[in-house]
PDB file of C-alpha atoms in Angstrom:
ATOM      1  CA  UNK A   1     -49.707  27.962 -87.622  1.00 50.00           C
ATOM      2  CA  UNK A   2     -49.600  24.275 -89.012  1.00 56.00           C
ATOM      3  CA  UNK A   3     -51.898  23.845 -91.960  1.00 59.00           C
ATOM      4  CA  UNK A   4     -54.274  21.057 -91.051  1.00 65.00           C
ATOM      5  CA  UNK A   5     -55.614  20.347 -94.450  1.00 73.00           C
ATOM      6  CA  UNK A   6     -53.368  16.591 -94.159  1.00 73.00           C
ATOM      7  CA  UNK A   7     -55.084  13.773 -91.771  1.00 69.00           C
ATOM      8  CA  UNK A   8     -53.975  14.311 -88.332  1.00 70.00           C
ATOM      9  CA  UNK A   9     -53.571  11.631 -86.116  1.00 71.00           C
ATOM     10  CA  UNK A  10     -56.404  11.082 -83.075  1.00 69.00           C
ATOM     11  CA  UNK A  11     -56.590  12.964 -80.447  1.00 73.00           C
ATOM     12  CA  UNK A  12     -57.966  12.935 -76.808  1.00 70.00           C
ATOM     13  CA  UNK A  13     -61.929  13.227 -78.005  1.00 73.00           C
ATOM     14  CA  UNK A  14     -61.687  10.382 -80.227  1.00 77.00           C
ATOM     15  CA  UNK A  15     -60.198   8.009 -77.595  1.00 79.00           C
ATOM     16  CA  UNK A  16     -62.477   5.512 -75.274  1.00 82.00           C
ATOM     17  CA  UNK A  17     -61.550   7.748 -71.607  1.00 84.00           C
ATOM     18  CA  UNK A  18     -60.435   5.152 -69.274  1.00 86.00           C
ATOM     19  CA  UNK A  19     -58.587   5.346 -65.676  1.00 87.00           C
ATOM     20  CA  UNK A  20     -54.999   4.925 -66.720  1.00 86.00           C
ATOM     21  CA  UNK A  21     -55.622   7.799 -69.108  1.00 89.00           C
ATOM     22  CA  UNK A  22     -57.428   9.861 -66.199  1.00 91.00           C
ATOM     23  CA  UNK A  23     -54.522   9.800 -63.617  1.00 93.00           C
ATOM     24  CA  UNK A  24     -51.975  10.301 -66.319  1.00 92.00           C
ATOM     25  CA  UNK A  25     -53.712  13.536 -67.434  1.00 93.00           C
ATOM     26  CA  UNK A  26     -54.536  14.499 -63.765  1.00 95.00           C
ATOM     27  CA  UNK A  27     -50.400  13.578 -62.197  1.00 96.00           C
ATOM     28  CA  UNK A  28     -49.319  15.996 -64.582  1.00 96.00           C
ATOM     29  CA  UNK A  29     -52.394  18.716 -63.927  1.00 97.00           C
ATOM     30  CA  UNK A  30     -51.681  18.534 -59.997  1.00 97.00           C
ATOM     31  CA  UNK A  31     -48.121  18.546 -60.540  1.00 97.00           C
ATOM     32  CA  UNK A  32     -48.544  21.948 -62.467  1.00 97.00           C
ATOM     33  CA  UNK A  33     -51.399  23.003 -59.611  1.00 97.00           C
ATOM     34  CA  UNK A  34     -48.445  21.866 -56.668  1.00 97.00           C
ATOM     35  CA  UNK A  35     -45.736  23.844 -58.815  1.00 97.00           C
ATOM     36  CA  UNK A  36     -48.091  27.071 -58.036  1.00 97.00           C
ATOM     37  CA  UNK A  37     -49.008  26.089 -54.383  1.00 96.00           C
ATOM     38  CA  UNK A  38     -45.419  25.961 -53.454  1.00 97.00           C
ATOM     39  CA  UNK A  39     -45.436  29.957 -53.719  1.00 97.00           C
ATOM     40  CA  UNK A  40     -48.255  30.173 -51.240  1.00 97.00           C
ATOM     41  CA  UNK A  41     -46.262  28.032 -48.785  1.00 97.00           C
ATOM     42  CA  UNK A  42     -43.142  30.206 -49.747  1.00 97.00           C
ATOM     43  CA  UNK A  43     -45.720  33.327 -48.839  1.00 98.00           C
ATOM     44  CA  UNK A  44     -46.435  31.980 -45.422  1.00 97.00           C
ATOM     45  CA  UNK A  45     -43.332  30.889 -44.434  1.00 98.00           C
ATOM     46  CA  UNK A  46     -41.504  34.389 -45.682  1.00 98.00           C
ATOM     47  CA  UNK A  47     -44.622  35.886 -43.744  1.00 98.00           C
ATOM     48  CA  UNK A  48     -43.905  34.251 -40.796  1.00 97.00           C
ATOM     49  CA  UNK A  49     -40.189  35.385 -40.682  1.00 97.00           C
ATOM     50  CA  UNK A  50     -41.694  39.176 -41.420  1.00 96.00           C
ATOM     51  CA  UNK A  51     -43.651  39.614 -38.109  1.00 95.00           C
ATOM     52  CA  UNK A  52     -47.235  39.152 -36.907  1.00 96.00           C
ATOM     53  CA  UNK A  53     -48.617  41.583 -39.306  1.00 97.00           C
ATOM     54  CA  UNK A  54     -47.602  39.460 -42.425  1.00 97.00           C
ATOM     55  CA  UNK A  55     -48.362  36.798 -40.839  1.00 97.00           C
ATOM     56  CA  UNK A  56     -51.899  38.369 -40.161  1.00 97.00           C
ATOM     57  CA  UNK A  57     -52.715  39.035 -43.886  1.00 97.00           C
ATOM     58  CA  UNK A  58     -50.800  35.575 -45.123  1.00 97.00           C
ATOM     59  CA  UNK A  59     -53.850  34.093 -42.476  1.00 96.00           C
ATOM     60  CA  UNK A  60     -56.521  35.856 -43.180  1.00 96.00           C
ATOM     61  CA  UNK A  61     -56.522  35.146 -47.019  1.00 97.00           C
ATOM     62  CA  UNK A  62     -55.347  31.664 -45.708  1.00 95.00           C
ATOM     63  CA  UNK A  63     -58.757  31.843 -43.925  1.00 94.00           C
ATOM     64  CA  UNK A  64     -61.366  33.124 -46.295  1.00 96.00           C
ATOM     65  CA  UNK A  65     -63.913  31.608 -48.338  1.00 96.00           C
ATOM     66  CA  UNK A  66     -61.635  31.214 -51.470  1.00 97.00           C
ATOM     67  CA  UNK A  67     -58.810  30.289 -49.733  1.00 96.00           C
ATOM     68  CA  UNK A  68     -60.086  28.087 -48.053  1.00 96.00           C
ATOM     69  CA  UNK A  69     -61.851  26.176 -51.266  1.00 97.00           C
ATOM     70  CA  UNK A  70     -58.264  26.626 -52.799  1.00 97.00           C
ATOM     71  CA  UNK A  71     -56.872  25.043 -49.872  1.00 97.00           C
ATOM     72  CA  UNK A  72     -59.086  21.902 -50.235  1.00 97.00           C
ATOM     73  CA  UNK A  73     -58.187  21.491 -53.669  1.00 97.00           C
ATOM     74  CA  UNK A  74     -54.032  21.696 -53.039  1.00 97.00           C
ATOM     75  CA  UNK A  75     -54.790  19.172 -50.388  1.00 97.00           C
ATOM     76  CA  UNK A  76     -56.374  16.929 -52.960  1.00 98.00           C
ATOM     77  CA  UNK A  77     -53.923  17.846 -55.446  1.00 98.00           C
ATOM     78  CA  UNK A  78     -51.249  17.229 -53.223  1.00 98.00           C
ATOM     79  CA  UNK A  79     -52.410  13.594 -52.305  1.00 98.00           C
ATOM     80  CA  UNK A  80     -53.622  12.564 -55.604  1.00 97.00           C
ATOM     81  CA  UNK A  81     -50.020  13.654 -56.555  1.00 98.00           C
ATOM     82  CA  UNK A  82     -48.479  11.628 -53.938  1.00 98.00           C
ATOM     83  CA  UNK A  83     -50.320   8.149 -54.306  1.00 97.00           C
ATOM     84  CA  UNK A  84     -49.899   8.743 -58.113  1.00 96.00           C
ATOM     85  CA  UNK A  85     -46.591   9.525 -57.564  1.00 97.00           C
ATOM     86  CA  UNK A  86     -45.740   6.229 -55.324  1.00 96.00           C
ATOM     87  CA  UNK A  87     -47.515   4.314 -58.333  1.00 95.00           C
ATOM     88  CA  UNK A  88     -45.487   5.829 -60.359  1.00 95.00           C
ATOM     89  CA  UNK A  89     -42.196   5.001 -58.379  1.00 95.00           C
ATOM     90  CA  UNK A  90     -43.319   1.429 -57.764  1.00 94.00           C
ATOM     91  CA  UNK A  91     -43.846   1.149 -61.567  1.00 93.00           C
ATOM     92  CA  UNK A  92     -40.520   3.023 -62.529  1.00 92.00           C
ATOM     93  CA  UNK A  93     -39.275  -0.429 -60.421  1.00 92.00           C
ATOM     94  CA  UNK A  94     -41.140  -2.603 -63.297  1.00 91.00           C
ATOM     95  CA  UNK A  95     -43.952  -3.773 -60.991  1.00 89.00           C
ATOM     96  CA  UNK A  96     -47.597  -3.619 -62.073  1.00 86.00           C
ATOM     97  CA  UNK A  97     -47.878  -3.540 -65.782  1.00 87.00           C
ATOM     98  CA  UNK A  98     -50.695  -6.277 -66.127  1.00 90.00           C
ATOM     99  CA  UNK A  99     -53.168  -4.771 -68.160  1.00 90.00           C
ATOM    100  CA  UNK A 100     -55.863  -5.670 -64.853  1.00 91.00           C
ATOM    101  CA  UNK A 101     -53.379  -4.372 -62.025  1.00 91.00           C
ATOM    102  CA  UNK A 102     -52.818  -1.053 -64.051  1.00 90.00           C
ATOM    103  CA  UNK A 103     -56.236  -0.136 -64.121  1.00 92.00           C
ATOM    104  CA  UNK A 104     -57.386  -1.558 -60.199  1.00 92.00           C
ATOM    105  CA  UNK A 105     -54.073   0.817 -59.133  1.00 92.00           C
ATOM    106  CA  UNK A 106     -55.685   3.764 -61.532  1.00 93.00           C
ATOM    107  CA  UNK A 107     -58.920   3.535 -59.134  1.00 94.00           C
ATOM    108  CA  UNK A 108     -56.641   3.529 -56.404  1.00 94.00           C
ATOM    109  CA  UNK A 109     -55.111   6.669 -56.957  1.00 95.00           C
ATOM    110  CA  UNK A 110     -58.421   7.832 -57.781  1.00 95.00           C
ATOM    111  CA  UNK A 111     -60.756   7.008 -54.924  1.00 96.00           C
ATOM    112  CA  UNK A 112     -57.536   6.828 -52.478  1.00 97.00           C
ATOM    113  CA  UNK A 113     -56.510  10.895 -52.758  1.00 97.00           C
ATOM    114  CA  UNK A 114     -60.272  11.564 -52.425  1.00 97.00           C
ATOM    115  CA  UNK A 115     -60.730  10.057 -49.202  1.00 98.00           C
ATOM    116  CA  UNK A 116     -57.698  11.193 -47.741  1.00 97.00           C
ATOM    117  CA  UNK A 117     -58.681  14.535 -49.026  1.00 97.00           C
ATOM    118  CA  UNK A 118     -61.418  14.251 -47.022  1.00 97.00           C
ATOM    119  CA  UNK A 119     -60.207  13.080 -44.040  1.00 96.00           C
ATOM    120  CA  UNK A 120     -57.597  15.238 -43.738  1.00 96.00           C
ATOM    121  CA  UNK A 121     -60.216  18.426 -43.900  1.00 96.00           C
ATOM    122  CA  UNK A 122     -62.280  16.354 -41.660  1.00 95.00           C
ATOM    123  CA  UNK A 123     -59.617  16.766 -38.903  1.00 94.00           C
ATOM    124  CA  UNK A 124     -59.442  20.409 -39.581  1.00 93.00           C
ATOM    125  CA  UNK A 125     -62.587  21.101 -38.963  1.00 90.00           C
ATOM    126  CA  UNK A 126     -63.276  18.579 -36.318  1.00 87.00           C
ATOM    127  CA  UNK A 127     -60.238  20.112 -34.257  1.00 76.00           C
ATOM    128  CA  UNK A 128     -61.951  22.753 -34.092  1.00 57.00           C
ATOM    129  CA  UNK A 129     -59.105  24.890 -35.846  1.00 51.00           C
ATOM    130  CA  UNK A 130     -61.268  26.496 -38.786  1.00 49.00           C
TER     131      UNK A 130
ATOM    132  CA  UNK B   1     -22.376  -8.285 -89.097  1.00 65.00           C
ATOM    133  CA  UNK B   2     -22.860  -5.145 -87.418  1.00 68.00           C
ATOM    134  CA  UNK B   3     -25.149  -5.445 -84.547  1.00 76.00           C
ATOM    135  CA  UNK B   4     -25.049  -1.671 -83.239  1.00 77.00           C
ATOM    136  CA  UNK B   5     -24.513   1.149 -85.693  1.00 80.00           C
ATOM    137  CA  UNK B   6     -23.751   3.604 -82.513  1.00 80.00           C
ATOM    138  CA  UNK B   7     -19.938   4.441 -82.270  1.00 83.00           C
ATOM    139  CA  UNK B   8     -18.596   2.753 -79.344  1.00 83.00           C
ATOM    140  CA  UNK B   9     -17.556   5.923 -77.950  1.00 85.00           C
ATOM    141  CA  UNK B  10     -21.343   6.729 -77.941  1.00 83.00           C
ATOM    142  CA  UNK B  11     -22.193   3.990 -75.877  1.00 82.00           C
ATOM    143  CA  UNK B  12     -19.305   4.437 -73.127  1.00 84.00           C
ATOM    144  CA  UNK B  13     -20.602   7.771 -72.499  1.00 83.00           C
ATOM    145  CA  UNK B  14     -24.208   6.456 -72.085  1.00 80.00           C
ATOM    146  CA  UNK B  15     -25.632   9.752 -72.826  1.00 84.00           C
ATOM    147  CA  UNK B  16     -27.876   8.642 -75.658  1.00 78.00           C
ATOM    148  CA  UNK B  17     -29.229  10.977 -78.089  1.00 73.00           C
ATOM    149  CA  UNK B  18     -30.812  13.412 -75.907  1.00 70.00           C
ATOM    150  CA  UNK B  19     -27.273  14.185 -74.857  1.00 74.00           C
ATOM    151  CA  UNK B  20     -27.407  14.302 -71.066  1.00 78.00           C
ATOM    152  CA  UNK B  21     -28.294  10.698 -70.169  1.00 80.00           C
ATOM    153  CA  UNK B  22     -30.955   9.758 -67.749  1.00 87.00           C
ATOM    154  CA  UNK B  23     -29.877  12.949 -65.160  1.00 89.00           C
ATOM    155  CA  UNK B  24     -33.068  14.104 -65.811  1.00 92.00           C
ATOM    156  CA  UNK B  25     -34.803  10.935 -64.959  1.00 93.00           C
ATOM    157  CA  UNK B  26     -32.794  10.135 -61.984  1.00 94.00           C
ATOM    158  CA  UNK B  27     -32.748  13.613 -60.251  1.00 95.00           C
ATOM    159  CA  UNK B  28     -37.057  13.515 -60.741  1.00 96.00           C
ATOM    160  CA  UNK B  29     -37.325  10.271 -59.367  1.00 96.00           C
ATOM    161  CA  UNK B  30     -35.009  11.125 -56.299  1.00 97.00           C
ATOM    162  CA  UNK B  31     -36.714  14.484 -55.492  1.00 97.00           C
ATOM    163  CA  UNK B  32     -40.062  12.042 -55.343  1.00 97.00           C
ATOM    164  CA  UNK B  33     -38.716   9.360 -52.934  1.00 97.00           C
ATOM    165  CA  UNK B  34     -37.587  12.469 -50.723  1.00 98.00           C
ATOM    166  CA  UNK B  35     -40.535  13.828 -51.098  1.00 98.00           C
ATOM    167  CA  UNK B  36     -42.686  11.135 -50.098  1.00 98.00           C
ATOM    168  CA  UNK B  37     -41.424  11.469 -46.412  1.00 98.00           C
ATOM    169  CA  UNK B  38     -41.024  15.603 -46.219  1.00 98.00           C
ATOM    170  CA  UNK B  39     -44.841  16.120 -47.724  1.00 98.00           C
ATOM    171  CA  UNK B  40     -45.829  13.618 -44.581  1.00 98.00           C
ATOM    172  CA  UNK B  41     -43.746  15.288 -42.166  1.00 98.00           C
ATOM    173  CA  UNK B  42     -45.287  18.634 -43.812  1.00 98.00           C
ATOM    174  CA  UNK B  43     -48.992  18.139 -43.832  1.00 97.00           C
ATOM    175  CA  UNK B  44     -48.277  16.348 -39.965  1.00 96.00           C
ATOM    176  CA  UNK B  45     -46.538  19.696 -39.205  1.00 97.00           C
ATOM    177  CA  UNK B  46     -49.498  21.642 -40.120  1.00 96.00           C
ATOM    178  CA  UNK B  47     -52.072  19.754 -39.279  1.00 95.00           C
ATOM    179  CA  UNK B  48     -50.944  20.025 -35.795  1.00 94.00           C
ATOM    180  CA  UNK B  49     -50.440  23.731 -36.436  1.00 94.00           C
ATOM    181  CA  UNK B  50     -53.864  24.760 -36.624  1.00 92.00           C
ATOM    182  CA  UNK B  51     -55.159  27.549 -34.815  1.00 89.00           C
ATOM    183  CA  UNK B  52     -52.045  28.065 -32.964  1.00 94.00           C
ATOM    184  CA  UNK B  53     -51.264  31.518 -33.013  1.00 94.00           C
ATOM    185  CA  UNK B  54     -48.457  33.733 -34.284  1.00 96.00           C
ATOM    186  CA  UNK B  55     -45.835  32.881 -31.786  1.00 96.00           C
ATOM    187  CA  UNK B  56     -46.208  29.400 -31.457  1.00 97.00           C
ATOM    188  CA  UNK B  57     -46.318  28.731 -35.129  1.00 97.00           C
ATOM    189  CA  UNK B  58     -42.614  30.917 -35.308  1.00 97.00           C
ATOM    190  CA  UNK B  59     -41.883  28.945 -32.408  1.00 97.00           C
ATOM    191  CA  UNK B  60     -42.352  25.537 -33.818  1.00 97.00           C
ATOM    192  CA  UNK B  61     -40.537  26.429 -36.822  1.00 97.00           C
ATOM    193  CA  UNK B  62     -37.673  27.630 -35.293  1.00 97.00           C
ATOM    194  CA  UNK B  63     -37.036  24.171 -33.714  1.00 97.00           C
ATOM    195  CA  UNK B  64     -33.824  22.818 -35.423  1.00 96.00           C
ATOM    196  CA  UNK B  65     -35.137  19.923 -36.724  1.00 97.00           C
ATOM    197  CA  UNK B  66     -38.025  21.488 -38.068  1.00 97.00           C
ATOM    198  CA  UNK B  67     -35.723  24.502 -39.451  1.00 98.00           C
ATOM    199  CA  UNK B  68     -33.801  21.459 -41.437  1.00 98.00           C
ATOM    200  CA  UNK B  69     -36.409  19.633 -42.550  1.00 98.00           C
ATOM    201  CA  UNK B  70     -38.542  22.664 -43.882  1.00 98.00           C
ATOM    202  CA  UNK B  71     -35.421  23.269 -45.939  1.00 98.00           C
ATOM    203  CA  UNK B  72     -35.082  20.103 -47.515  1.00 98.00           C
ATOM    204  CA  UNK B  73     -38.758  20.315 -48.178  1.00 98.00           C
ATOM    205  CA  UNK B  74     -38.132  23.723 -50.093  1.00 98.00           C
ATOM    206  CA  UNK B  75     -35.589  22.604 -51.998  1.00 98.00           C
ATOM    207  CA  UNK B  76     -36.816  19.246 -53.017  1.00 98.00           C
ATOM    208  CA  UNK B  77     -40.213  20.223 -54.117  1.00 98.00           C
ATOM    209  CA  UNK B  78     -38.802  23.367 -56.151  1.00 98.00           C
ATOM    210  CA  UNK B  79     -36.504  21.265 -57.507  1.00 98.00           C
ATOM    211  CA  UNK B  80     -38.791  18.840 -58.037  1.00 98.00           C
ATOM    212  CA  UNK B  81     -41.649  21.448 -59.856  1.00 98.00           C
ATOM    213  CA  UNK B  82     -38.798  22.684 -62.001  1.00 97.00           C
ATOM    214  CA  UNK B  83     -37.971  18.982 -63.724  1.00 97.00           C
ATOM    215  CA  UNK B  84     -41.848  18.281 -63.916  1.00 97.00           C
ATOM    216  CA  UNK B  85     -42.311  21.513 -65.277  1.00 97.00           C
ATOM    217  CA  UNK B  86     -39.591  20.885 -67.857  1.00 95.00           C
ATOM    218  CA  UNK B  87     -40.986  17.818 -68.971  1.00 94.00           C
ATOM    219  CA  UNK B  88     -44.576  19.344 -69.786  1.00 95.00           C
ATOM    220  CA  UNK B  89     -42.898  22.508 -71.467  1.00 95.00           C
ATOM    221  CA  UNK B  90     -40.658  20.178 -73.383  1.00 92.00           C
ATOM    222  CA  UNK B  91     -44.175  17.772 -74.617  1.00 91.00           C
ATOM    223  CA  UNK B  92     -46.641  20.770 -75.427  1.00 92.00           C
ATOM    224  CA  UNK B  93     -44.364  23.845 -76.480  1.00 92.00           C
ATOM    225  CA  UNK B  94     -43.616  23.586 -80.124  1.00 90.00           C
ATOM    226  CA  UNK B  95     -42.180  26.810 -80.725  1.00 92.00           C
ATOM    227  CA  UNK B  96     -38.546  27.499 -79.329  1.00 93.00           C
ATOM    228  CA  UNK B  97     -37.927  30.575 -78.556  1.00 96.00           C
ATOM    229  CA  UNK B  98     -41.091  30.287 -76.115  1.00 96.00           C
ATOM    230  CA  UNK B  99     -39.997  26.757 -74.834  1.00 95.00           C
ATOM    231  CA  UNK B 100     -36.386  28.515 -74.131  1.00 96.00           C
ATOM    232  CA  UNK B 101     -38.091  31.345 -72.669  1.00 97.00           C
ATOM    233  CA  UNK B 102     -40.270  29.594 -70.262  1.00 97.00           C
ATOM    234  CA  UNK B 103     -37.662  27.331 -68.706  1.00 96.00           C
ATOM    235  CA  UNK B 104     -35.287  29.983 -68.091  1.00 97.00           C
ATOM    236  CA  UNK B 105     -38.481  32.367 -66.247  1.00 97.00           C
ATOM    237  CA  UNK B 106     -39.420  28.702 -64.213  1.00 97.00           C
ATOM    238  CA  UNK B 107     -35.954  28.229 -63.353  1.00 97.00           C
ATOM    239  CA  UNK B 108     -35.124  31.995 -61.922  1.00 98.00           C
ATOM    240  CA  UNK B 109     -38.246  31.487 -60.291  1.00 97.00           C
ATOM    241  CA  UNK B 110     -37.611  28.346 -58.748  1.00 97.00           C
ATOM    242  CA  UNK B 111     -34.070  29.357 -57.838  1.00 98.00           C
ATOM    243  CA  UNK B 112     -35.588  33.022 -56.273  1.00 98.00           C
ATOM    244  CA  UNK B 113     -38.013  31.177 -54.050  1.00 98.00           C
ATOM    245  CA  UNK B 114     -36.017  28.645 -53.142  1.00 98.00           C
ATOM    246  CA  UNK B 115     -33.690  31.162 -51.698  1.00 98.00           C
ATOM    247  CA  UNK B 116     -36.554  33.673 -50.228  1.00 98.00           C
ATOM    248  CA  UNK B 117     -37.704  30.245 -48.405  1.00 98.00           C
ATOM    249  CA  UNK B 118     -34.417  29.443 -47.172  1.00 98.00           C
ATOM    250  CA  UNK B 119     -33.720  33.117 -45.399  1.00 98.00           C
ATOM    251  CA  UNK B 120     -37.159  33.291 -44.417  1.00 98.00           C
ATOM    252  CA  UNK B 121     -36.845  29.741 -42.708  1.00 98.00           C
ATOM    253  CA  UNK B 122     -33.213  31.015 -41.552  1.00 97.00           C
ATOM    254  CA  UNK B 123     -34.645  34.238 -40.088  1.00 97.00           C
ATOM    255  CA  UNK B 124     -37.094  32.408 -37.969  1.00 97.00           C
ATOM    256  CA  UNK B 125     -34.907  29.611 -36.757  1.00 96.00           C
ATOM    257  CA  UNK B 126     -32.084  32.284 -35.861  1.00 95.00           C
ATOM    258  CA  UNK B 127     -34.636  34.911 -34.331  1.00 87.00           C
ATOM    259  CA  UNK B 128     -33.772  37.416 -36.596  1.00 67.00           C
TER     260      UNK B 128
END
């Protein structure tokens, strides 16, 4: 390991935490999350191509308590990534980089992939599917 | 009065000093903007899944267009994972032989499920 005897320079718990830092931190956290969802949709589709047994077992973890809770947070990670991500594009373009914009399309991503989220659960459970 | 100390070679090969140009960059942002219509037609696909049983479900994904678009999705968003991955192994792994390491595990990994998705999707869509 590094000797830290010399100054270092600061580091995320001496900074002011604002919203550009937030979804910045959190694109790359739900992109890692997303990485390790993929295998569960890999595990239900190759369970789907092995017969209704498989399939059985892929649903009924699908189904449970925990999978369900890990469910609802893919879905959020999944839309958080996907807002954040069009951000992203639309400021890979050179749009948005006032100081104000930045931070009001920070919030968006926020707030945005939360109520998404929660609509998109709220038509799971209001279709009567769960 | 030189302006640019690169050799002009350099600079016709545009590669710049990571070597391999803005690939990288290019491939990421591609993956997204494909992405940004498959993870619709995805969660739409699901959504309208629910509580269907085992047949139906098989059934809908056999559909050719589903069959082709459930592919794409599979091998955008593992190709996708794989670049994003890169770039946080790349920022937070100091020590080489693990940064090495870990890119060549994510990338058999990647390249492994991408093909178990394929045959799985495959073996539905063909009824095998």
């Amino acid at each position: 390991m590094a000797q830290t005897t010399r100054p270092l320079s600061p580091h995320l718990q001496i900074y002011k935490w604002q919203s550009q830092m937030v979804t910045s931190i959190l694109h790359r956290a739900t992109g890692i999350a997303l990485a390790v969802g993929s295998l569960v949709i890999l595990w239900g589709l190759v369970a789907l191509s092995m017969g209704p047994d498989a399939w059985a077992s892929f649903h009924a973890v699908a189904a449970s308590p925990l999978g369900l809770v890990l469910l609802f947070a893919w879905t959020w990670a999944l839309w958080f990534h996907f807002i954040n991500g069009i951000r992203h594009l639309y400021q890979d373009a050179g749009a948005g980089y006032a100081i104000s914009t930045f931070i009001k399309a920070s919030w968006f991503s926020i707030i945005g992939s939360l109520v998404i989220t929660l609509a998109t659960w709220a038509y799971v459970f209001m279709g009567g599917a769960a | 009065m030189i302006r640019d100390l690169r050799n002009p070679l350099q600079r016709a090969r545009g590669l710049g000093s990571a070597k391999d140009g803005v690939g990288h960059w290019w491939t990421q942002r591609l993956t997204a903007i494909a992405l940004v219509v498959l993870v619709l037609w995805f969660v739409v696909l699901v959504l309208g899944l629910l509580g269907h049983d085992y047949q139906a479900v098989r059934a809908s994904i056999a559909r050719p267009w589903n069959a082709l678009l459930m592919i794409a999705f599979i091998i955008a968003a593992f190709w996708h994972s794989v670049l994003g991955l890169q770039v946080v192994i790349e920022d937070y792994v100091h020590t080489r032989w693990l940064e090495v390491t870990s890119m060549i595990v994510i990338k058999l990994l990647a390249f492994a499920g991408v093909l178990a998705g394929v045959l799985a999707v495959l073996r539905i869509a063909l009824g095998s």
